[in-house]
XYZ file of C-alpha atoms in Angstrom:
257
model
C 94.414 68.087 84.130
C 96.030 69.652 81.271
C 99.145 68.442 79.511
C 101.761 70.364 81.355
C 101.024 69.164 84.749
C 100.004 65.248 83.836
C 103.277 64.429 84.504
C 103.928 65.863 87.971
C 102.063 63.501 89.951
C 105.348 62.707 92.429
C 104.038 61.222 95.963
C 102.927 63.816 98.571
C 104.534 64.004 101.752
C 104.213 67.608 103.188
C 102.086 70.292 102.509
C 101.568 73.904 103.338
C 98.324 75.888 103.787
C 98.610 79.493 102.929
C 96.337 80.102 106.388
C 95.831 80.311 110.362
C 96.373 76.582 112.210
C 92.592 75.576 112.857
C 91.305 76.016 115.990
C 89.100 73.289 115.473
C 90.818 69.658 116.522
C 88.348 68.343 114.096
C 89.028 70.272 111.144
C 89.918 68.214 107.865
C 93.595 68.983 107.651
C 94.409 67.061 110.235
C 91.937 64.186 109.634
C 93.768 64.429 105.842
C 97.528 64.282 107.331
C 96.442 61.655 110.029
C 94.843 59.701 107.277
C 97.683 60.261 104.872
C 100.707 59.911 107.177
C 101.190 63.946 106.063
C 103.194 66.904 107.059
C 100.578 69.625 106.723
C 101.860 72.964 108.091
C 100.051 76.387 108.459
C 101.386 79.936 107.588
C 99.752 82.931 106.607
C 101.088 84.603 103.785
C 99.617 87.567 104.081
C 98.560 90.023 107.174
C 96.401 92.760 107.548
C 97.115 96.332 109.145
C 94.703 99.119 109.910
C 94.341 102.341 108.232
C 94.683 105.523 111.185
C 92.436 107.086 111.979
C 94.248 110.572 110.150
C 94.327 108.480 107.122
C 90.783 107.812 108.184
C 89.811 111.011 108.347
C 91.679 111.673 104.854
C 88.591 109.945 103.610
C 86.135 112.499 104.437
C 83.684 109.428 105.474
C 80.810 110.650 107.479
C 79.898 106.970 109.260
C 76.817 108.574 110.775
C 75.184 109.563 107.402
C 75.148 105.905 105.770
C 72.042 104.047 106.621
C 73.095 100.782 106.291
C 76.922 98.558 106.716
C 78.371 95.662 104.125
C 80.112 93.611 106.341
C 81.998 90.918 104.157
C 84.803 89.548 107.154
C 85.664 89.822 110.875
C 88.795 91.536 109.655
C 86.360 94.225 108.192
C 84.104 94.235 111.685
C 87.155 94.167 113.816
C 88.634 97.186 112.093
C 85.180 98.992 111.541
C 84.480 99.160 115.410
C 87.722 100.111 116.262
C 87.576 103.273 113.730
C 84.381 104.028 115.509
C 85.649 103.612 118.951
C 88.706 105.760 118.618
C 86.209 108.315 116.838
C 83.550 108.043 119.454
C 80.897 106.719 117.131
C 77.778 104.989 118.427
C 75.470 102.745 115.847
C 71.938 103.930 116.332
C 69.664 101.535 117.105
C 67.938 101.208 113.349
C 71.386 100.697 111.091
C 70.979 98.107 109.319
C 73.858 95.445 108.384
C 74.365 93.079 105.583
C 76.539 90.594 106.147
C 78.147 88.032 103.468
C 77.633 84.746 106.112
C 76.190 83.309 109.038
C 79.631 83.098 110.478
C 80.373 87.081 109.873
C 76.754 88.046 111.669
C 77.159 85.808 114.360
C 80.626 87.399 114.579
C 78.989 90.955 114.340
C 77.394 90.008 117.504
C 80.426 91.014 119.482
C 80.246 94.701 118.933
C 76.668 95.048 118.756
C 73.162 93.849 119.694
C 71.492 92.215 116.821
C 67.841 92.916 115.800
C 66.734 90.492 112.971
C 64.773 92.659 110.992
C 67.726 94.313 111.055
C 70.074 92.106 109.497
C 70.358 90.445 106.193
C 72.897 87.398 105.928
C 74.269 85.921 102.427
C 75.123 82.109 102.499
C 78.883 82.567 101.831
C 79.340 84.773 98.602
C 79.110 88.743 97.724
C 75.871 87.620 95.274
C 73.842 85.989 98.061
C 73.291 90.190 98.946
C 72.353 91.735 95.818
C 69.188 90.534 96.242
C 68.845 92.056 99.324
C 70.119 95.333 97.894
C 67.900 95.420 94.868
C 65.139 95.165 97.783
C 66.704 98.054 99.872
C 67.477 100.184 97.427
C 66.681 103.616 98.914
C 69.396 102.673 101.577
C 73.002 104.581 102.067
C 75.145 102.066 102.159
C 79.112 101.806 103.555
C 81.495 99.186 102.499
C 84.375 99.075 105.345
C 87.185 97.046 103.299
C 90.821 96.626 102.597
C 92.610 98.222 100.055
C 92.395 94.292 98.107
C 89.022 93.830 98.113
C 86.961 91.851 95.092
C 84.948 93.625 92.588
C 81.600 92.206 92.805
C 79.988 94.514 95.341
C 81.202 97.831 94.293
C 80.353 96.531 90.590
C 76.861 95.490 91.205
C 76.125 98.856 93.776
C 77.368 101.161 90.328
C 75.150 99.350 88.033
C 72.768 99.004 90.078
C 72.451 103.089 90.805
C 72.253 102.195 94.720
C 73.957 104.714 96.880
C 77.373 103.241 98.476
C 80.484 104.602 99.857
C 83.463 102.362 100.171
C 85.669 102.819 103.411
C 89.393 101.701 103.363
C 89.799 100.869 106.749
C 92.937 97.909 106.685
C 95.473 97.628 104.254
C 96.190 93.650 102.953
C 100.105 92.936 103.303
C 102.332 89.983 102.513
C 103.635 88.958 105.842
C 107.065 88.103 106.038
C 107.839 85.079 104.846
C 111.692 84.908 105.137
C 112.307 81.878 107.423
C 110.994 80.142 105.040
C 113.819 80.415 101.899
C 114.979 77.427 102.241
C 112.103 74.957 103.812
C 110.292 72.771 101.150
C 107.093 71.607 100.809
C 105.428 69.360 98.073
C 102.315 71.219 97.800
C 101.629 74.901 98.708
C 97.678 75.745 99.221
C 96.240 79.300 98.568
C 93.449 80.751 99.023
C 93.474 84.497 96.802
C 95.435 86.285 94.283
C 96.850 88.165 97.778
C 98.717 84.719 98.830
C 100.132 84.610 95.218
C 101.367 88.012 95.487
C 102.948 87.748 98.537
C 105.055 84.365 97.500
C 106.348 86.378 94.909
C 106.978 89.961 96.945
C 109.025 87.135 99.208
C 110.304 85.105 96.712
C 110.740 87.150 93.173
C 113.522 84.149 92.131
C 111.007 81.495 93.237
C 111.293 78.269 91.154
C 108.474 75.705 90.874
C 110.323 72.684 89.701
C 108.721 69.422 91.401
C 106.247 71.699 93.697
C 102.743 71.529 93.363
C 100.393 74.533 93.722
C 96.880 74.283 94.826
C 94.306 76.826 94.581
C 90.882 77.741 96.066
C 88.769 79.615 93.328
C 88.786 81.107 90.106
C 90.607 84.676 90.913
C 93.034 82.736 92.920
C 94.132 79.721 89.815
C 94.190 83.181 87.447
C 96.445 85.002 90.231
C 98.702 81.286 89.825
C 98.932 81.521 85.818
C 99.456 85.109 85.558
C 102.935 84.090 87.222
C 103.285 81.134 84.502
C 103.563 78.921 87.537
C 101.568 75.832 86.757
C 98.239 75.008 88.847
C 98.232 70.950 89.839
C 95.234 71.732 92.430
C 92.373 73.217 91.582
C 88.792 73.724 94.107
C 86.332 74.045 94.080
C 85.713 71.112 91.447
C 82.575 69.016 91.446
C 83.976 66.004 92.819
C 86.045 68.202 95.496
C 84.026 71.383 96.663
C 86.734 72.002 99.417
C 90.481 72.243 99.451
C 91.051 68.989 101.399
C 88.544 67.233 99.290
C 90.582 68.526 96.466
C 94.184 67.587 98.066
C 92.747 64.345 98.907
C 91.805 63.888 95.598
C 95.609 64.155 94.107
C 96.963 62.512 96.961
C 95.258 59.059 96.031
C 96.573 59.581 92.334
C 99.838 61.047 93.113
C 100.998 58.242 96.016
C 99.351 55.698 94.125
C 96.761 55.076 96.840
């Protein structure tokens, strides 16, 4: 913890998560406010809105001529299919897809019929592909994403001479944020540099003071300081891989638990 935020360790009592409500009654917010005796509310901060198919078109993507699809979210998918629907665009039977989890193929399985040697899955992050790319090199790959997307794929394709063609197909927004002006919360949680920018489209007077800011990776805690607001929370650590472990983590220190 570095010298500017040692001293802000005031007792936790509600906090908000830059994110969807779980659907899961088991996830480990609610074990942590249950354990805690914690306000934990959920709000995303930032929304998502798809590109038309004229902007689409604006493009000049040919779908059909790519041999192979990055999938890296169910926003991505969701959008993806749509464009194709709308355009009346069948996958042939031997596209292949790369996709960035187990959760996003098993996902990808709503659209389409998986083969396995068909698919290749990451465990969670862009690098868990390149691997797979460097080994499917003579592909033509597409890249549906947003207009905020990270750098790693795009980065590693251009090095890496592999032929790749990134689609815009949904545009990342700050969703409106305005009913909460004058609501407080103790700790706010986010989870990319698009969170951060949207507390600040919603709030460009916003003052820290006494609340604490938690973040979930390193793009995210750089998003935090390049708006000299100071970062109490910071995950993955270590000792706290996860957000709650993380909150949990300052909660015991900050109520004296």
């Amino acid at each position: 913890m570095s010298k500017s935020t040692k001293d802000r360790f005031h007792p936790v009592k509600s906090i908000l998560v830059s994110q969807p409500k779980p659907s899961d009654d088991k996830s480990p917010y609610f074990q942590l406010a249950e354990k805690y005796n914690l306000k934990i509310d959920f709000r995303p901060f930032i929304q998502v809105e798809p590109v038309s198919i004229k902007d689409f078109r604006k493009q000049k993507i040919d779908i059909l001529k790519h041999t192979a699809i990055i999938f890296t979210s169910r926003n991505a998918i969701d959008h993806f299919f749509t464009i194709c629907k709308e355009m009346k665009i069948e996958m042939p039977a031997d596209m292949k897809y790369f996709c960035i989890s187990d959760q996003t193929a098993h996902y990808l399985q709503k659209y389409i019929v998986i083969r396995k040697r068909k698919l290749f899955v990451g465990q969670k992050t862009a690098s868990d592909l390149f691997d797979y790319f460097k080994k499917h090199k003579s592909e033509k790959y597409l890249f549906p994403c947003s207009d905020i997307r990270k750098d790693e794929i795009p980065t590693y394709m251009s090095k890496s001479n592999i032929e790749f063609t990134e689609a815009i197909i949904y545009h990342t927004v700050a969703a409106d944020l305005s009913d909460l002006r004058d609501i407080k919360y103790d700790v706010l949680a986010f989870f990319s540099p698009s969170g951060i920018k949207s507390l600040m489209t919603n709030f460009p007077d916003f003052k820290q003071n006494n609340t604490r800011i938690a973040a979930f990776g390193p793009t995210t805690a750089e998003a935090v300081r390049e708006e000299n607001l100071l970062l109490d929370i910071e995950a993955p650590m270590p000792n706290a891989p996860s957000m709650t472990g993380a909150l949990e983590l300052y909660i015991k220190k900050a109520n004296n638990l």
